[in-house]
Amino acid sequence: MSLLSTQGLTKAFGGLTAVSDVDFELPQGEIRALIGPNGAGKTTFVGLLCGRMAPSAGTVRFDGQDISRLAAHERIRLGIAYTFQITSVFARLSAHENVALAVRRRGGDAVREVPEALQRVGLRDRAGDLAGDLSYGHQRLLEIAMGLAQKPRLLILDEPTQGLADSEIDAFCALVRGLAPETTVLLIEHNMSVVMRVAQKITVLNFGAVLAEGAPEVVQADPAVQAAYLGGVEA
C-alpha cells in the first residue's frame, strides 16, 4: 500500500513549470531516493509534498487522505517530518533543547526521548552545546534528530549528508537503513554513493517530470539518466 502518492502534480510559477504532471507512489516502509540535475524540480516537488507550497494542479495523498490543501503544520501532525536543505535549527538553544521542542510538539517524554534521538545521530555527547556552535555537518545531524523525535511515519531528508565527514556518512547510512520498515524515507541526495548504499528504489526528475524510476542498479545504467544527470552533473 502506498503511504504517499501524487497524481498529476503540477506547480507553475508564471510561465515556468517547475513540476509537470508528476504521478508518484511511495510504499509504506520503503527508502526512496529522489535525484536529478540542479533545476530539475526536486525542491519544488518536495515543497508540494510537505505543504510549503500549494500545487497549481493535481493531488497529494497521504495514507489515503487528500492533503493537497493542508498546511505544513497539519501535515506534520499526520506524521510527515521534513529536514531542510539549509539547516533550520535554533542557534541559541542547546542541541538538547532543539530536540526537546520537537518531542514536546507531539506530547512526548523529553527526558527519555531526547537522549535517544541524539544518540541515534551520534550527538549525545554534544547535548549541552549551543546549536549555533556546532559544525555545519553536526547541525544537519541535529536536524535529523529533531525529525526522528517527531516519530514520523514519513521522513523527508533534503541533502542530509552535505557537510558530513566520511565516518559520519557511514553512520548516517546505517541510521537510515535502520529506520525501515517502521519509517518510510524519501531521500533527496546528490551523493550517488549514499543513494546506491541506502535506496531501495530511485526516482529521477528532469525538467520537472519523472525521467526514470526503478532499482538503483537499473536507474544507474539507464542511458537517459546518464545523459541527463550521472554523466556530467554533480554525481
Coordinates of N, CA and C in Angstrom, one line a residue, residues 1-6 23-30 32 61-65 153-154 184 201 213:
M1 N 0.8 -1.2 0.0 CA 0.0 0.0 0.0 C 0.9 1.2 0.0
S2 N 0.5 2.2 -0.8 CA 1.3 3.5 -0.9 C 0.9 4.3 0.4
L3 N 2.0 4.8 1.0 CA 1.8 5.8 2.1 C 1.6 7.2 1.5
L4 N 2.4 7.5 0.5 CA 2.4 8.8 -0.1 C 2.2 8.6 -1.6
S5 N 1.3 9.4 -2.2 CA 1.2 9.3 -3.7 C 0.8 10.7 -4.2
T6 N 1.1 10.9 -5.5 CA 0.7 12.1 -6.2 C 0.1 11.7 -7.5
D23 N 3.1 11.8 -11.5 CA 2.5 10.7 -10.8 C 3.6 9.9 -10.0
F24 N 3.3 9.7 -8.7 CA 4.4 9.2 -7.8 C 3.8 8.3 -6.8
E25 N 4.4 7.2 -6.5 CA 3.9 6.3 -5.5 C 5.0 5.9 -4.6
L26 N 4.9 6.1 -3.2 CA 5.9 5.7 -2.3 C 5.3 4.7 -1.3
P27 N 5.6 3.4 -1.4 CA 5.0 2.4 -0.5 C 5.5 2.6 1.0
Q28 N 4.6 2.1 1.9 CA 4.9 2.1 3.3 C 6.2 1.3 3.5
G29 N 7.2 1.9 4.3 CA 8.4 1.2 4.7 C 9.5 1.2 3.7
E30 N 9.4 1.9 2.6 CA 10.4 2.0 1.6 C 11.4 3.1 1.8
R32 N 13.3 5.6 -0.4 CA 13.3 6.0 -1.8 C 14.2 7.2 -2.0
R61 N -1.7 12.7 -1.8 CA -2.4 11.8 -0.8 C -1.4 11.2 0.1
F62 N -1.8 11.2 1.4 CA -1.0 10.6 2.5 C -1.9 9.6 3.2
D63 N -1.5 8.3 3.2 CA -2.3 7.3 3.8 C -3.8 7.3 3.4
G64 N -4.0 7.6 2.1 CA -5.3 7.6 1.5 C -6.0 8.9 1.6
Q65 N -5.5 9.8 2.4 CA -6.2 11.1 2.6 C -5.6 12.2 1.6
R153 N 5.9 9.0 10.4 CA 5.6 7.9 9.5 C 6.4 8.0 8.2
L154 N 6.6 9.3 7.8 CA 7.4 9.6 6.6 C 8.4 10.7 7.0
T184 N 9.0 5.3 6.7 CA 9.2 5.5 5.3 C 10.1 6.7 5.1
K201 N 14.8 2.1 -4.1 CA 14.3 2.5 -5.4 C 14.7 3.9 -5.6
E213 N 12.5 5.6 -13.2 CA 12.3 5.1 -11.8 C 12.5 3.6 -11.8

